[in-house]
GROMACS .gro file of C-alpha atoms in nm:
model
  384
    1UNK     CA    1   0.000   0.000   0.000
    2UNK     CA    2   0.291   0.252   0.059
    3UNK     CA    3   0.452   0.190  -0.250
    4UNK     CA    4   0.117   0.252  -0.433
    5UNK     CA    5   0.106   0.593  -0.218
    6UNK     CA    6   0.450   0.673  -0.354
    7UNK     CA    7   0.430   0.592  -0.701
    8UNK     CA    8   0.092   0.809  -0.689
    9UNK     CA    9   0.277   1.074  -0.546
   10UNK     CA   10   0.573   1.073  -0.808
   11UNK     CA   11   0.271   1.061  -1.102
   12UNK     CA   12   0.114   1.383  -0.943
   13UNK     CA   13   0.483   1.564  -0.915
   14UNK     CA   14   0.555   1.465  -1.307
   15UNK     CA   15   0.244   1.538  -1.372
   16UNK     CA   16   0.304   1.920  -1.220
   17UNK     CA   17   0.607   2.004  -1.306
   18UNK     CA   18   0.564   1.886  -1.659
   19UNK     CA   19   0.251   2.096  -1.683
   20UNK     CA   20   0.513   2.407  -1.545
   21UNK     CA   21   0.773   2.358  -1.784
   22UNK     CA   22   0.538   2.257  -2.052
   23UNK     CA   23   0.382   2.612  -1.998
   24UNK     CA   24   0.683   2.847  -1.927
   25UNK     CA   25   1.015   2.685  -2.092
   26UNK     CA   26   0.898   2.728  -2.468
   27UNK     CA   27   0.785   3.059  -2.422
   28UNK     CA   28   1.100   3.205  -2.225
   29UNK     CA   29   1.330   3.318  -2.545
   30UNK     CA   30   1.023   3.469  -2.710
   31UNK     CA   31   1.017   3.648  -2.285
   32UNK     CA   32   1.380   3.772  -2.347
   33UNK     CA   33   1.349   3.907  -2.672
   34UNK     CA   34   1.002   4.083  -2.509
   35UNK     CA   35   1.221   4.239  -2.227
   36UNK     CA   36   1.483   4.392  -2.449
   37UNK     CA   37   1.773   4.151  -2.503
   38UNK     CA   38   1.843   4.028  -2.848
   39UNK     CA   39   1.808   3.763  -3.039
   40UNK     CA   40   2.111   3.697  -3.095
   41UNK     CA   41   2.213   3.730  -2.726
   42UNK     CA   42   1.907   3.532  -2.621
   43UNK     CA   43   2.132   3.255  -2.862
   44UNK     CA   44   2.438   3.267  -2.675
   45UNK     CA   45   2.307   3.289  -2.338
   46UNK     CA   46   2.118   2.964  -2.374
   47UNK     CA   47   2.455   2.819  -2.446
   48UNK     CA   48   2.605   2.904  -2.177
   49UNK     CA   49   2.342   2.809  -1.993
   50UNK     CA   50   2.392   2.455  -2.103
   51UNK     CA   51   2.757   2.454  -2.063
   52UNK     CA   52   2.704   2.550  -1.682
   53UNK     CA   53   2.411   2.256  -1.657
   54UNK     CA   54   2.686   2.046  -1.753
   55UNK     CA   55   2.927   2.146  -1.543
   56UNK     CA   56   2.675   2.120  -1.220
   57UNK     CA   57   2.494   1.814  -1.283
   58UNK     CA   58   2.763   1.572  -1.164
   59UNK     CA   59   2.849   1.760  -0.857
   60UNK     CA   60   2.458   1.804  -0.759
   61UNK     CA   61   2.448   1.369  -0.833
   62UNK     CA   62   2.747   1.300  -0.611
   63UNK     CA   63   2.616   1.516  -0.322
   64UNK     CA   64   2.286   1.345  -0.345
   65UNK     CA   65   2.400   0.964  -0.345
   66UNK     CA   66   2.729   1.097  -0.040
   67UNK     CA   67   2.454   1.211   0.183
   68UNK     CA   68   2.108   1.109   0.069
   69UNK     CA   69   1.976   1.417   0.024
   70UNK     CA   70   1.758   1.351  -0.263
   71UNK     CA   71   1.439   1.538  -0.128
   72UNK     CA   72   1.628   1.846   0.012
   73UNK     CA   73   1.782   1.907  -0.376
   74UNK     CA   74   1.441   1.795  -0.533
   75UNK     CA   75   1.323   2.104  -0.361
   76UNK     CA   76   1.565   2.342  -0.447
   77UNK     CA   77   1.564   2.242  -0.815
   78UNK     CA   78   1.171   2.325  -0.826
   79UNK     CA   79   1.158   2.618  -0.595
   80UNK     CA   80   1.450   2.846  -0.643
   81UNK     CA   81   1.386   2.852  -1.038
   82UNK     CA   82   1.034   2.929  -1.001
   83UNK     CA   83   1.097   3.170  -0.768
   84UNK     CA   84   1.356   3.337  -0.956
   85UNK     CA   85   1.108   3.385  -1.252
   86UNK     CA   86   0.968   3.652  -1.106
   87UNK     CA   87   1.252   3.842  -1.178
   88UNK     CA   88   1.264   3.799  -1.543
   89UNK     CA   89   0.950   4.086  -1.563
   90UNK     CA   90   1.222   4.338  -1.462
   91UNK     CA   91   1.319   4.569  -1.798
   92UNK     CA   92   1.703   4.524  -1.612
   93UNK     CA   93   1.861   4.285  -1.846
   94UNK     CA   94   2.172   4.212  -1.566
   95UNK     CA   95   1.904   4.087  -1.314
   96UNK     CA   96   1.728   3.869  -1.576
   97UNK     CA   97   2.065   3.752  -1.701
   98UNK     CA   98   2.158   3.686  -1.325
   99UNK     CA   99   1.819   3.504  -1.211
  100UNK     CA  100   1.856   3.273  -1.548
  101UNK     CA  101   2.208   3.144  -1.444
  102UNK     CA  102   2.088   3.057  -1.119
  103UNK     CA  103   1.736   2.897  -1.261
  104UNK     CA  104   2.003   2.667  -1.476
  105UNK     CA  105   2.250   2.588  -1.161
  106UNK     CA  106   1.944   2.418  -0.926
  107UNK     CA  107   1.728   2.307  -1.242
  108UNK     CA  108   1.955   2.153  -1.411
  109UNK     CA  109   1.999   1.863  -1.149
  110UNK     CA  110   1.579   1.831  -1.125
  111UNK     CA  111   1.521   1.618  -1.387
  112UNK     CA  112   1.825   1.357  -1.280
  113UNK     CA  113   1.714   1.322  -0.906
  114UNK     CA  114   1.359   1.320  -1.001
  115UNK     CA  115   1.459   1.025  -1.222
  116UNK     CA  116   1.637   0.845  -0.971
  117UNK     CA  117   1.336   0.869  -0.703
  118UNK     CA  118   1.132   0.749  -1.036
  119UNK     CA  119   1.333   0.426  -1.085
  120UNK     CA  120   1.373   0.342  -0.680
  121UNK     CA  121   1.019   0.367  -0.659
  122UNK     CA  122   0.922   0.203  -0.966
  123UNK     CA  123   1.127  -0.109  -0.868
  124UNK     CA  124   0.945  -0.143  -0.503
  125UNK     CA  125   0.642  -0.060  -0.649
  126UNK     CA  126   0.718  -0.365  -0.906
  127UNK     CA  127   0.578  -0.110  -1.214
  128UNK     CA  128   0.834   0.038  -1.484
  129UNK     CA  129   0.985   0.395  -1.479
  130UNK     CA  130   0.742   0.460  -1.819
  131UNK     CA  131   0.454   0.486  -1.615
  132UNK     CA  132   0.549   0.728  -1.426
  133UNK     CA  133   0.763   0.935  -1.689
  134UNK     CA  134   0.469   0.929  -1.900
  135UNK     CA  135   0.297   1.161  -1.637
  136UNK     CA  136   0.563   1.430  -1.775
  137UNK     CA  137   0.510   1.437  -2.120
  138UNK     CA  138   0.109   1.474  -2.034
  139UNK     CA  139   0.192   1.732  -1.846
  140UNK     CA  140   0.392   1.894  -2.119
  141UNK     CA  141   0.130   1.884  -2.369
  142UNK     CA  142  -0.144   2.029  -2.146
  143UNK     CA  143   0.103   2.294  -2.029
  144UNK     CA  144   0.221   2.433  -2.389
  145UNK     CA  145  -0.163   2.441  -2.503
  146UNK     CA  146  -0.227   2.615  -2.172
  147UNK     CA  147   0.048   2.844  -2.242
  148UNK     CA  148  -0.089   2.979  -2.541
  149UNK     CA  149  -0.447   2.981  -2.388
  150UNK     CA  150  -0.295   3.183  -2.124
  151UNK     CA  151  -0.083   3.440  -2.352
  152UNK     CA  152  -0.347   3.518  -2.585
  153UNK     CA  153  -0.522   3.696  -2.266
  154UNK     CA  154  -0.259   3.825  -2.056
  155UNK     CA  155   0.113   3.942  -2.092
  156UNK     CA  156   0.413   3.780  -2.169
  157UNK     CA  157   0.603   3.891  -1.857
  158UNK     CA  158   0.290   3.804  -1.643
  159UNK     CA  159   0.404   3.392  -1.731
  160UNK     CA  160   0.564   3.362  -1.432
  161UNK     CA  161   0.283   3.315  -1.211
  162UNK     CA  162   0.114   3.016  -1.310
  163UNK     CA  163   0.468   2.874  -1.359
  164UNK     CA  164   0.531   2.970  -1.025
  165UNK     CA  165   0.196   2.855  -0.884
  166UNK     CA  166   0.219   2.490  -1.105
  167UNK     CA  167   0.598   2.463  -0.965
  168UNK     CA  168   0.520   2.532  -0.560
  169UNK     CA  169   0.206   2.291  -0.587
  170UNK     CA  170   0.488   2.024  -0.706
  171UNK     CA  171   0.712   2.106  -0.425
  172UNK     CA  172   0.450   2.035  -0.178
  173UNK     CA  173   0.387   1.721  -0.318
  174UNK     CA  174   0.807   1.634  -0.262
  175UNK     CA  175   0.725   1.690   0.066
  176UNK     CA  176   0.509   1.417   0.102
  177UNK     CA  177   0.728   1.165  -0.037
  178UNK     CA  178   0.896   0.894   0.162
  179UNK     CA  179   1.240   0.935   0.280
  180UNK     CA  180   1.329   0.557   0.260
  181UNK     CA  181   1.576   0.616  -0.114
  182UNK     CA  182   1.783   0.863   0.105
  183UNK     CA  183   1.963   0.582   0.389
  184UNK     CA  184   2.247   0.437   0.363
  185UNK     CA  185   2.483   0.719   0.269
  186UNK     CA  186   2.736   0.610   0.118
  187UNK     CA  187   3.100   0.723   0.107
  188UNK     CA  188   3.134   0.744  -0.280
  189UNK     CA  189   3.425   1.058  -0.366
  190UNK     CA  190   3.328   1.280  -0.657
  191UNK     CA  191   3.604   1.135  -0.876
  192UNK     CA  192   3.574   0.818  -0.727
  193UNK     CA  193   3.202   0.762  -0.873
  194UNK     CA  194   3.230   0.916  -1.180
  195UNK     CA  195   3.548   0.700  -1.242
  196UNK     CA  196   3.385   0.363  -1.177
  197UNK     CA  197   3.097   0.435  -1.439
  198UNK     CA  198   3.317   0.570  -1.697
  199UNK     CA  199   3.609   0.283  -1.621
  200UNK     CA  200   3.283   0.021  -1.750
  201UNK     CA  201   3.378   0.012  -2.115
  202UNK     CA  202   2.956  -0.072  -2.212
  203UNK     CA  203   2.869   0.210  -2.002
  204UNK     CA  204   3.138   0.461  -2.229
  205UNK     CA  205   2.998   0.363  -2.539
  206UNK     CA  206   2.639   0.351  -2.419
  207UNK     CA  207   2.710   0.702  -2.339
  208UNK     CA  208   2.903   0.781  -2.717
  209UNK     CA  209   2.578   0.578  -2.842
  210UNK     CA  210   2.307   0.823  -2.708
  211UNK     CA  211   2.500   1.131  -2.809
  212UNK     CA  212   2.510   1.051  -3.161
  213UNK     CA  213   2.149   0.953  -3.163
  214UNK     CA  214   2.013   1.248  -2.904
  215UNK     CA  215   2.222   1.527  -3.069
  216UNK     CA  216   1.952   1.477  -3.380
  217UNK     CA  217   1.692   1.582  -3.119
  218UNK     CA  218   1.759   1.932  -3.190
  219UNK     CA  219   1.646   1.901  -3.551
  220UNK     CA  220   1.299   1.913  -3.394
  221UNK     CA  221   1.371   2.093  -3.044
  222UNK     CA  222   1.504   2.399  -3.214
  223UNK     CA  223   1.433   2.392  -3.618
  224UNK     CA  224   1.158   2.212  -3.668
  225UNK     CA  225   0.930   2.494  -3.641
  226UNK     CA  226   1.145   2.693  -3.915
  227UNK     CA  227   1.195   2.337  -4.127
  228UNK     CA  228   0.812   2.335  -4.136
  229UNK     CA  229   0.763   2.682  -4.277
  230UNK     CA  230   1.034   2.612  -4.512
  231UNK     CA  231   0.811   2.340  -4.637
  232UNK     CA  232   0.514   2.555  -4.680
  233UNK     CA  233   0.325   2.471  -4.334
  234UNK     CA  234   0.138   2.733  -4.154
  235UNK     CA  235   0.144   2.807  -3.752
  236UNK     CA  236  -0.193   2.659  -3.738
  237UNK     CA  237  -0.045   2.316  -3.881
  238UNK     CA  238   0.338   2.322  -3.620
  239UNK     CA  239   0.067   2.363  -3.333
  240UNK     CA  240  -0.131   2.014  -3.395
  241UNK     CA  241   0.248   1.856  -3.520
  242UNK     CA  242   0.357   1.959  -3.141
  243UNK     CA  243   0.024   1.854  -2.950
  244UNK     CA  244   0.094   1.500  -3.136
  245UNK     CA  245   0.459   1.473  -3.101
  246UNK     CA  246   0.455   1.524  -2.711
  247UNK     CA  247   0.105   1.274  -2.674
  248UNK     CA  248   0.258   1.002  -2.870
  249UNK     CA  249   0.551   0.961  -2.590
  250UNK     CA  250   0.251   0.845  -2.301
  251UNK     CA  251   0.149   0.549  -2.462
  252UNK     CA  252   0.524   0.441  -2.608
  253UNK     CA  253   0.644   0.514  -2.201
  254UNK     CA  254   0.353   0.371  -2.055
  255UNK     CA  255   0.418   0.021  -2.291
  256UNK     CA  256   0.769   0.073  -2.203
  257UNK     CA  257   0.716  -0.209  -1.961
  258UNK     CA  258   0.639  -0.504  -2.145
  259UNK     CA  259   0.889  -0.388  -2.485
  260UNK     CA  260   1.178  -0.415  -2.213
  261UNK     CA  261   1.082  -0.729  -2.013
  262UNK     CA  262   1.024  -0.882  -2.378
  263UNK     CA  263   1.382  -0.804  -2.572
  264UNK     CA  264   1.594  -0.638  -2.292
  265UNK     CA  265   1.735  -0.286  -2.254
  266UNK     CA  266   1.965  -0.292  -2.545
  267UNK     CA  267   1.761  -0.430  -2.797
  268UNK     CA  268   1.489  -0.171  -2.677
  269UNK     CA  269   1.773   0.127  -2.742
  270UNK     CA  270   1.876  -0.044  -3.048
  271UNK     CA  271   1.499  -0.027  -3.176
  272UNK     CA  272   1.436   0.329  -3.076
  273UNK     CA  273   1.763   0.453  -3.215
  274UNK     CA  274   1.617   0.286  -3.562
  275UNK     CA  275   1.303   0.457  -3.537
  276UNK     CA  276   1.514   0.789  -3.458
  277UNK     CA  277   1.659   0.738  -3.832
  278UNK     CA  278   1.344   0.654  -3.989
  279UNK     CA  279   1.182   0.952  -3.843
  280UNK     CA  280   1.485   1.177  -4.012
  281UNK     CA  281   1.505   0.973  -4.320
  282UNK     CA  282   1.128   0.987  -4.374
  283UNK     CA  283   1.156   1.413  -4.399
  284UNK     CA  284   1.454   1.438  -4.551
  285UNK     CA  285   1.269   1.239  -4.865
  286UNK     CA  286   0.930   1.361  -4.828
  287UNK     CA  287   0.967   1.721  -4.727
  288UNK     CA  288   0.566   1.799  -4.742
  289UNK     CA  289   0.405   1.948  -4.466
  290UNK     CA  290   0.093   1.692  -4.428
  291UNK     CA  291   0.433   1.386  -4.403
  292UNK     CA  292   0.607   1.635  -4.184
  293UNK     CA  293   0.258   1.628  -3.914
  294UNK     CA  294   0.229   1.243  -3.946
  295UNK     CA  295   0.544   1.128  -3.893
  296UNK     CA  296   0.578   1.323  -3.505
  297UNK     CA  297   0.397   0.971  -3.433
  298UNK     CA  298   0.714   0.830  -3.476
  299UNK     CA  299   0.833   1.076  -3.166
  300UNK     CA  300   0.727   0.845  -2.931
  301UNK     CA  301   0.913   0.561  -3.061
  302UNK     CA  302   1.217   0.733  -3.081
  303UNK     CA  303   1.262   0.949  -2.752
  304UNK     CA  304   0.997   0.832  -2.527
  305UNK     CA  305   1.120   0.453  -2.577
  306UNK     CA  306   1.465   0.582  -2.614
  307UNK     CA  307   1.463   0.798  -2.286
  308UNK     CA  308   1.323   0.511  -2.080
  309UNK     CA  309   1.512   0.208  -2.169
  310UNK     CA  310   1.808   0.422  -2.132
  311UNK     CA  311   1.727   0.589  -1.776
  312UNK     CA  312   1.650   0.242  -1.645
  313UNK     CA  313   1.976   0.105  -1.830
  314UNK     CA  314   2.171   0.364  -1.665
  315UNK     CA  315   2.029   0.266  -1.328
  316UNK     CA  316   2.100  -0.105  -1.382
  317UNK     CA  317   2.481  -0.016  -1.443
  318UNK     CA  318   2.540   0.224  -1.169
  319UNK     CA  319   2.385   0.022  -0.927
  320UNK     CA  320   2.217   0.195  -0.588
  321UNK     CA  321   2.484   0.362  -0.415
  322UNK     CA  322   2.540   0.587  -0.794
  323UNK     CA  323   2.197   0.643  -0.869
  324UNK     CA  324   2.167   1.035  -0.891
  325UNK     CA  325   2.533   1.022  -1.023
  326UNK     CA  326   2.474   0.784  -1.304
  327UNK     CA  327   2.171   0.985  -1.400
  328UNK     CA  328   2.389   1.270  -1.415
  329UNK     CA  329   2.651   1.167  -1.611
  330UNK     CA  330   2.384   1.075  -1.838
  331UNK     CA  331   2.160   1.374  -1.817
  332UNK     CA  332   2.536   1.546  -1.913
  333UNK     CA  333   2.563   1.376  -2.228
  334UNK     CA  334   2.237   1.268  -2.332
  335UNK     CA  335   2.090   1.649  -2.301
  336UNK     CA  336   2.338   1.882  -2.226
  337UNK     CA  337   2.657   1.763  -2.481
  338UNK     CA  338   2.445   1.627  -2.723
  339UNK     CA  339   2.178   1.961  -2.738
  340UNK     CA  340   2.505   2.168  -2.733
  341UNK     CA  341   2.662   1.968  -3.031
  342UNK     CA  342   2.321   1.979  -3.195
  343UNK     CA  343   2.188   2.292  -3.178
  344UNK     CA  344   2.563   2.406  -3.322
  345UNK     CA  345   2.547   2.154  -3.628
  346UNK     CA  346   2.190   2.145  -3.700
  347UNK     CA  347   2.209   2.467  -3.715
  348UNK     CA  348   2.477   2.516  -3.933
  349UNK     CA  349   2.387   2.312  -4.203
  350UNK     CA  350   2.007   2.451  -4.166
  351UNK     CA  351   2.160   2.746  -4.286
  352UNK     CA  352   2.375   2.646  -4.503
  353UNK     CA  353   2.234   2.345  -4.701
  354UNK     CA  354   1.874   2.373  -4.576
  355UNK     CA  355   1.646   2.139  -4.411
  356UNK     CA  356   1.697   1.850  -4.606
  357UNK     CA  357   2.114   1.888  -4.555
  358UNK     CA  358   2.003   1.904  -4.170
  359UNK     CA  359   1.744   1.589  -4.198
  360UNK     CA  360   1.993   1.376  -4.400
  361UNK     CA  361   2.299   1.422  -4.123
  362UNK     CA  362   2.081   1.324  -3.861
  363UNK     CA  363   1.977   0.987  -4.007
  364UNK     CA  364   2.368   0.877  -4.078
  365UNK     CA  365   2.417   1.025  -3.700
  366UNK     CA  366   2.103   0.814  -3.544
  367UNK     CA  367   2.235   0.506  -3.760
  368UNK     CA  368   2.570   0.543  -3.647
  369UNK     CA  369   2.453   0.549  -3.276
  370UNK     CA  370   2.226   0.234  -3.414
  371UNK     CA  371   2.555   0.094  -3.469
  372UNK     CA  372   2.717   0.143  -3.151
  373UNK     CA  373   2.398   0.039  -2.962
  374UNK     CA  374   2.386  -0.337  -3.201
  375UNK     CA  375   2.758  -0.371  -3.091
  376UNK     CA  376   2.678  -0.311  -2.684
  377UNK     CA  377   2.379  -0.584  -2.745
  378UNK     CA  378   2.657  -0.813  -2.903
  379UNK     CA  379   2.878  -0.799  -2.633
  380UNK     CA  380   2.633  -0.790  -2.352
  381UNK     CA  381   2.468  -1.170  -2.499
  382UNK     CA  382   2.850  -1.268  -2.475
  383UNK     CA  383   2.889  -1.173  -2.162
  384UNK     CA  384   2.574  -1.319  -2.035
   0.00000   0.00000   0.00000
């Protein structure tokens, strides 16, 4: 019964703070560019911001799994960003430069401990991490419709509210979840932990694996919406391709399950990664708008599959005293290296070849971390 409490609890705190990002994280460059910094400054300060989430992710891992705080930094990662939104409807653009930097030092670590709570109560709870991640991408869906519900009647710089309001109601559920993933502290060194998961030669080139396939993310996180246009698509038409990418990941997470209790975690990555290069391949052949809509069913075979088998992989290989610092590393290159790497080639040869140029890189990239992920399966039957 308590681990049906629990798991309840982590669905409602997914659900929230996927319906707060959902609503506020898409809309905050079009928010800079409102207050009075530039575009192209509003570029390079999201890079940064990325660099620095790299940076802090493994230290924020290693101090959760050294002294099991995992609720304590849960809480900080929700409530100091949404806080500091507040700030970012102040025409000073030092103090929203200043309050973004800090959003990105405590966020960045939210979605790795949350992850690690996930998995530690999806294992008691005998259910998969999927249903419980799933919870998160309804929540983004509903919150990016809601966004646009809520901008068409008030202000820009007035979106920190119900961000603020979705993110606190999220932090008070934290505080009702159990403290049993937080004993047995364990004396694990910074260098020490990250050494023993990159000394595991599977885990390095899982890692090398889900760059080359995540890095093709950014074709649709950051140019998809332009690609689409390109093609001849209207806003009307990106909207419902958005709604349906983000709804196809509940049902691919929630079936997560069974697809990784039938073939196993690598043959799971290895299928996902496919789908990945069919989704690429597809638009860089057919580059019609009505194609372009349909195939964002394919998103949920590609990253929701993707993301699951491979949180729940990397929690198999660190084992329970590396939890938070597995899913850090991972977080590291999965989203901040590879969106870095991305954003800076997709968008180069956006520019400079076009969509299609951008489409057809990403399918040799998604195949070549296909490649890497049919070698790991290989060698992981061998060594079974």
């Amino acid at each position: 019964m308590e681990a049906r409490t629990e798991l309840l609890k982590l669905r409602l705190l997914y659900l929230l703070t996927g319906l707060a990002g959902g609503l506020f994280n898409p809309y905050l460059t079009t928010l800079f560019v409102h207050q009075g910094i530039g575009a192209n400054l509003v570029g390079v300060l999201m890079s940064i911001g990325t660099l620095l989430s790299i940076i802090v992710q493994p230290v924020w891992g290693l101090l959760v799994d050294r002294y099991r705080q995992t609720k304590l930094v849960l809480l900080l990662s929700i409530c100091v960003p949404a806080s500091l939104s507040f700030f970012y409807g102040f025409k000073y653009v030092a103090v929203i430069i200043m309050a973004y930097f800090l959003s990105i030092i405590f966020q960045s670590t939210q979605s790795p401990v949350a992850d690690s709570y996930a998995v530690s109560a999806a294992q008691k709870g005998r259910t998969s991490y999927g249903t419980i991640r799933s919870l998160g991408s309804l929540g983004t869906a509903l919150g990016g419709y809601a966004g646009g519900l809520y901008l068409s009647r008030f202000g820009i710089s007035q979106l920190w509210m119900p961000f603020l309001a979705l993110s606190l109601a999220g932090a008070a559920t934290v505080l009702t979840l159990s403290r049993s993933t937080e004993r047995n502290a364990s004396a694990i060194s910074l260098t020490q932990g990250i050494r023993e998961l990159l000394g595991n030669r599977l885990f390095l080139m899982f890692l090398v694996a889900c760059f080359f396939v995540n890095q093709t993310l950014t074709a649709y996180n950051s140019f998809f919406v332009l690609a689409f246009q390109d093609a001849g698509g209207s806003y009307s038409l990106v909207g419902t391709a958005l709604l349906l990418a983000s709804l196809t990941n509940i049902p691919s997470m929630l079936l997560a399950a069974r697809i990784l209790r039938s073939i196993g975690h690598e043959r799971t990555l290895l299928l996902a990664a496919f789908f990945y290069a069919l989704r690429w391949g597809i638009q860089w052949l057919f580059p019609v708008p009505a194609v372009m809509v349909g195939i964002q069913v394919l998103h949920g075979l590609s990253f929701g599959l993707f993301y699951v088998a491979a949180v729940e992989y990397v929690a198999q290989a660190s084992g329970k005293k590396m939890q938070a610092t597995g899913q850090s590393v991972f977080n590291m290159v999965f989203s901040g290296l590879g969106g870095i790497v991305g954003n800076l080639l997709n968008g180069y040869l956006f520019y400079s070849g076009g969509a299609q140029m951008m489409y057809l890189a990403c399918t040799v990239s998604a195949l070549i971390g296909a490649g890497m992920l049919y070698w790991i399966n290989r060698k992981s039957k061998l060594s079974s």
